[in-house]
Coordinates of C-alpha atoms in Angstrom, one line a residue:
M1 CA 5.2 28.2 10.3
A2 CA 5.3 25.4 7.7
P3 CA 3.6 22.2 8.9
S4 CA 6.0 19.6 10.4
A5 CA 5.8 15.9 9.5
L6 CA 6.7 15.0 13.3
L7 CA 5.2 16.3 16.5
S8 CA 7.5 17.0 19.4
P9 CA 6.7 15.1 22.5
H10 CA 5.0 18.1 24.2
E11 CA 2.9 18.7 21.2
Q12 CA 1.5 15.0 21.1
S13 CA -1.7 14.4 22.9
H14 CA -2.5 11.0 24.3
D15 CA -6.2 12.0 24.3
D16 CA -6.3 12.8 20.6
P17 CA -9.0 10.4 19.3
K18 CA -7.2 10.0 16.0
I19 CA -4.1 8.8 17.6
M20 CA -6.1 6.6 20.0
S21 CA -8.0 5.1 17.1
K22 CA -4.8 4.3 15.2
S23 CA -3.2 2.7 18.4
A24 CA -6.2 0.6 19.2
H25 CA -6.5 -0.7 15.7
A26 CA -2.9 -1.1 14.7
Q27 CA -2.2 -3.6 12.1
P28 CA 0.4 -6.2 12.4
V29 CA 3.7 -5.1 11.0
P30 CA 4.5 -7.1 7.8
K31 CA 7.5 -9.5 8.2
K32 CA 10.4 -8.1 6.3
S33 CA 12.3 -10.2 3.8
P34 CA 16.1 -10.9 4.3
L35 CA 16.8 -8.1 1.7
E36 CA 14.6 -5.6 3.4
L37 CA 16.2 -6.4 6.7
I38 CA 19.7 -6.1 5.6
S39 CA 19.0 -2.9 3.6
Q40 CA 19.0 0.3 5.7
G41 CA 16.7 2.4 3.4
T42 CA 15.5 1.3 0.0
A43 CA 15.9 -2.4 -0.2
L44 CA 18.2 -4.1 -2.8
P45 CA 16.2 -5.3 -5.7
G46 CA 15.4 -9.0 -6.2
I47 CA 17.2 -11.4 -8.5
P48 CA 16.9 -10.1 -12.2
S49 CA 14.3 -11.6 -14.7
F50 CA 14.6 -11.6 -18.5
P51 CA 12.2 -11.3 -21.3
T52 CA 13.6 -14.1 -23.4
F53 CA 15.5 -17.4 -22.8
A54 CA 18.4 -16.3 -24.7
A55 CA 18.9 -13.1 -22.6
H56 CA 18.6 -15.1 -19.4
R57 CA 21.1 -17.7 -20.7
Q58 CA 23.8 -15.1 -21.7
W59 CA 23.5 -13.6 -18.3
M60 CA 23.7 -16.8 -16.5
L61 CA 26.8 -18.0 -18.5
S62 CA 28.4 -14.6 -17.8
K63 CA 27.8 -15.1 -14.0
M64 CA 29.0 -18.6 -14.3
A65 CA 32.3 -17.3 -15.7
L66 CA 32.6 -14.7 -13.1
A67 CA 32.1 -17.5 -10.4
F68 CA 35.0 -19.4 -11.8
R69 CA 37.1 -16.4 -11.8
V70 CA 36.2 -15.8 -8.1
F71 CA 37.3 -19.4 -7.4
A72 CA 40.5 -18.8 -9.2
R73 CA 41.4 -15.8 -7.1
K74 CA 40.6 -17.6 -3.8
G75 CA 42.9 -20.5 -4.9
F76 CA 40.5 -23.2 -5.4
T77 CA 42.1 -24.6 -8.5
E78 CA 43.6 -28.0 -8.5
G79 CA 44.7 -29.3 -12.0
M80 CA 41.6 -30.3 -13.9
S81 CA 39.5 -30.9 -10.9
G82 CA 36.5 -28.9 -10.0
H83 CA 33.3 -27.8 -11.8
I84 CA 30.2 -25.6 -11.8
S85 CA 27.0 -26.7 -13.4
V86 CA 24.0 -24.4 -14.3
R87 CA 20.6 -25.8 -15.5
D88 CA 19.7 -24.3 -18.9
P89 CA 16.6 -21.9 -18.4
E90 CA 14.9 -23.2 -21.5
N91 CA 15.8 -26.9 -21.6
P92 CA 15.8 -27.8 -17.9
Y93 CA 17.0 -31.3 -18.6
T94 CA 20.3 -30.1 -19.9
F95 CA 22.9 -28.2 -18.0
W96 CA 26.0 -26.0 -18.7
T97 CA 29.4 -26.9 -17.3
N98 CA 33.0 -25.9 -17.8
P99 CA 35.4 -27.5 -20.4
L100 CA 38.1 -29.9 -19.0
S101 CA 41.6 -28.6 -18.5
R102 CA 40.7 -24.7 -19.0
H103 CA 41.9 -22.6 -16.1
F104 CA 39.1 -21.2 -14.0
G105 CA 40.7 -17.7 -14.2
L106 CA 40.5 -17.7 -17.9
L107 CA 36.9 -18.9 -18.5
K108 CA 34.4 -16.9 -20.6
A109 CA 30.8 -17.3 -21.2
S110 CA 31.5 -18.9 -24.7
D111 CA 33.7 -21.4 -23.1
M112 CA 30.9 -23.4 -21.4
V113 CA 29.7 -26.8 -22.7
L114 CA 26.0 -27.9 -22.8
V115 CA 25.3 -31.5 -21.7
N116 CA 22.1 -33.5 -21.4
Y117 CA 21.3 -36.0 -18.6
E118 CA 22.6 -38.8 -21.0
G119 CA 26.0 -37.2 -21.0
E120 CA 25.8 -35.9 -24.6
V121 CA 27.3 -32.7 -25.6
V122 CA 24.2 -30.8 -27.3
G123 CA 25.4 -27.3 -27.4
G124 CA 28.0 -24.5 -26.4
N125 CA 31.8 -25.2 -26.8
R126 CA 32.6 -28.5 -28.6
S127 CA 36.4 -27.9 -28.7
L128 CA 37.0 -29.5 -25.3
P129 CA 35.2 -32.2 -23.4
A130 CA 33.4 -31.8 -20.1
N131 CA 34.7 -33.5 -17.0
A132 CA 33.3 -37.0 -16.8
A133 CA 33.2 -37.2 -13.1
G134 CA 31.8 -33.8 -12.8
F135 CA 29.0 -35.0 -15.1
Q136 CA 28.1 -37.9 -12.8
I137 CA 28.1 -35.7 -9.7
H138 CA 26.2 -32.7 -11.3
S139 CA 23.7 -34.6 -13.2
A140 CA 22.6 -36.7 -10.3
V141 CA 22.1 -33.5 -8.2
H142 CA 20.1 -31.6 -11.0
K143 CA 17.9 -34.9 -11.6
A144 CA 17.4 -35.3 -7.6
R145 CA 16.8 -31.5 -7.0
P146 CA 14.6 -29.7 -9.6
D147 CA 14.8 -26.4 -7.4
V148 CA 18.6 -26.4 -7.8
T149 CA 19.8 -24.2 -10.9
A150 CA 23.5 -24.4 -10.0
A151 CA 26.0 -26.7 -8.2
C152 CA 29.7 -25.9 -7.4
H153 CA 32.4 -28.3 -6.5
T154 CA 36.2 -28.0 -6.2
H155 CA 39.1 -29.4 -4.4
S156 CA 39.7 -26.4 -2.1
K157 CA 42.2 -26.7 0.6
Y158 CA 40.2 -26.3 3.9
G159 CA 37.2 -28.2 2.4
K160 CA 39.5 -31.1 1.7
A161 CA 41.1 -30.9 5.2
W162 CA 37.8 -30.9 7.1
S163 CA 36.3 -33.6 4.8
G164 CA 38.8 -36.0 6.4
F165 CA 36.9 -35.9 9.7
N166 CA 33.6 -37.0 8.2
R167 CA 31.8 -34.4 10.3
R168 CA 29.3 -31.6 9.9
L169 CA 30.3 -28.0 10.5
E170 CA 29.5 -26.8 14.0
M171 CA 27.6 -23.7 14.7
L172 CA 30.6 -21.7 15.8
N173 CA 29.8 -18.4 14.5
Q174 CA 27.2 -16.2 12.6
D175 CA 28.6 -17.4 9.2
S176 CA 28.4 -21.0 9.9
T177 CA 24.6 -20.7 10.7
Y178 CA 24.0 -20.3 7.1
F179 CA 24.4 -24.1 7.2
Y180 CA 22.0 -24.6 10.0
K181 CA 20.4 -28.2 10.5
D182 CA 19.6 -29.8 7.2
A183 CA 21.0 -27.0 5.1
Q184 CA 24.3 -29.1 5.4
A185 CA 25.0 -32.8 5.2
V186 CA 27.9 -35.3 5.0
Y187 CA 28.4 -37.9 2.3
G188 CA 30.1 -40.5 4.5
D189 CA 31.5 -42.7 1.8
F190 CA 34.5 -42.4 -0.6
N191 CA 35.1 -44.9 -3.3
G192 CA 37.5 -43.0 -5.6
V193 CA 36.8 -40.6 -8.5
V194 CA 33.1 -40.5 -9.2
F195 CA 32.9 -42.5 -12.6
S196 CA 29.6 -44.4 -11.8
P197 CA 26.1 -43.1 -12.0
E198 CA 25.3 -44.8 -8.8
E199 CA 27.9 -42.9 -6.9
G200 CA 26.6 -39.7 -8.2
E201 CA 23.1 -40.7 -7.1
R202 CA 24.3 -41.7 -3.5
L203 CA 25.9 -38.4 -3.3
A204 CA 22.8 -36.5 -4.5
A205 CA 20.7 -38.5 -1.9
A206 CA 23.1 -37.6 0.9
L207 CA 22.5 -33.9 0.1
G208 CA 18.9 -34.3 0.8
P209 CA 15.8 -32.2 -0.2
N210 CA 16.9 -29.1 1.7
G211 CA 20.7 -29.2 1.5
K212 CA 22.7 -26.1 0.6
G213 CA 26.2 -27.6 1.3
L214 CA 27.6 -31.1 1.3
I215 CA 30.9 -32.3 2.9
L216 CA 32.2 -35.3 0.8
R217 CA 34.4 -37.5 3.0
N218 CA 38.0 -37.5 1.9
H219 CA 37.0 -35.4 -1.2
G220 CA 35.8 -31.8 -0.4
L221 CA 32.7 -29.6 -0.7
L222 CA 29.6 -29.2 -2.9
T223 CA 27.2 -26.4 -2.7
V224 CA 23.9 -25.7 -4.5
G225 CA 21.7 -22.7 -5.2
S226 CA 18.8 -21.3 -7.2
T227 CA 21.4 -19.1 -9.1
V228 CA 25.0 -19.6 -9.8
D229 CA 25.6 -16.6 -7.7
E230 CA 24.1 -18.3 -4.6
A231 CA 25.9 -21.4 -5.1
C232 CA 29.2 -19.6 -5.5
Y233 CA 28.9 -17.5 -2.6
L234 CA 27.8 -20.5 -0.4
Y235 CA 30.9 -22.3 -1.6
T236 CA 33.3 -19.6 -0.7
L237 CA 31.5 -19.4 2.7
M238 CA 31.6 -23.2 3.3
E239 CA 35.2 -23.2 2.5
R240 CA 36.0 -20.2 5.0
C241 CA 33.8 -22.1 7.6
C242 CA 35.9 -25.2 7.2
E243 CA 39.0 -23.2 7.7
V244 CA 37.7 -21.5 11.0
Q245 CA 36.5 -25.0 12.2
L246 CA 40.1 -26.2 11.7
L247 CA 41.4 -23.3 13.6
T248 CA 39.0 -23.7 16.4
E249 CA 39.7 -27.4 16.6
A250 CA 43.4 -26.6 16.9
A251 CA 42.8 -24.1 19.8
A252 CA 40.3 -26.6 21.5
A253 CA 43.0 -29.3 21.4
N254 CA 45.2 -27.0 23.4
G255 CA 42.5 -26.6 26.0
L256 CA 40.2 -23.8 25.1
Q257 CA 36.6 -24.2 25.4
K258 CA 34.3 -23.9 22.3
V259 CA 31.2 -21.8 22.7
Y260 CA 28.5 -22.5 20.4
V261 CA 25.8 -20.2 18.9
P262 CA 22.7 -20.8 20.9
D263 CA 20.1 -22.9 18.7
E264 CA 17.4 -20.1 18.7
A265 CA 19.9 -17.6 17.4
A266 CA 21.3 -20.0 14.9
R267 CA 17.8 -20.6 13.5
Y268 CA 16.9 -16.9 13.5
T269 CA 20.1 -16.0 11.6
F270 CA 19.6 -18.8 9.0
D271 CA 15.8 -17.7 8.6
N272 CA 16.7 -14.1 8.1
A273 CA 19.9 -14.2 6.1
S274 CA 20.0 -17.4 4.0
D275 CA 17.3 -17.1 1.4
P276 CA 18.0 -17.1 -2.4
E277 CA 17.8 -13.4 -2.9
A278 CA 20.0 -12.4 0.0
L279 CA 22.5 -15.1 -0.9
Y280 CA 22.5 -13.8 -4.6
W281 CA 23.5 -10.3 -3.4
E282 CA 26.2 -11.8 -1.1
A283 CA 28.0 -12.9 -4.3
Q284 CA 28.0 -9.5 -6.0
P285 CA 30.9 -7.9 -4.4
D286 CA 33.3 -10.7 -5.6
M287 CA 31.8 -11.1 -8.9
E288 CA 31.6 -7.2 -9.6
Y289 CA 35.4 -7.2 -8.7
E290 CA 36.2 -10.0 -11.1
A291 CA 34.2 -8.3 -13.9
E292 CA 36.3 -5.1 -13.4
M293 CA 39.6 -6.9 -13.1
G294 CA 38.9 -8.8 -16.2
D295 CA 37.6 -5.8 -18.3
G296 CA 34.5 -7.6 -19.1
K297 CA 36.3 -10.6 -20.9
H298 CA 34.2 -13.1 -18.8
A299 CA 31.0 -12.0 -20.9
L300 CA 32.5 -13.0 -24.2

């Protein structure tokens, strides 16, 4: 009979010195990464790396265009409002952003504008300007947070509605735990359209050193990430969490009792699901859909 990889229960001997030796000197099981935990079988690969800055930049700009198309399909457009920024991989004191007045759903990699921290257009598309208010917000965030590669802000419906309460999201469900503790913050001032660098700096300071999502009072949401994929997914998630929070508040106003996620469970979920690689992959279903629906035009 061919040897078996597994012994049946009655074939196993508890007196076998080899088995006893292994049990007595068992090594601690290595901690699994969030990607390993969510993958039943071979784990999803990590975030791609590239041999040249040019290849990295083209990939990044293509993903940026897909993020805008995801936002368009989800209804996050509002006139000329809304912007995504992505730090250039070669020149980290510059970042790419969208041109003013171009619809999110039409954006391509070649449409993006490269600006420096002084607000000067230094590369990319020069046929349209960048958003001046967006520059003040995103430049301040990129300066304050060297770990942030990408930032997203739009005037999406539920984010705007929840921002009127000047409150953090509560730990109401598994998804909201991605914004556990200092992963979210509230910017408690509103002084109109952000046209001054000081306002941008106050906003970036409110995000803090560990913030992933920021609720801007009377304004909307902002999210950040180590990839544009991560920032995009966190934005869609935070917007949905605002929607659920508003529905929950309406139910609670009619006498239903809120039941919160226990703190230990919230921390566990955050630690094991909300890292950059896992959040990168969370964005891929929507991005792959947009790439397919757009026949790859986003990469042009």
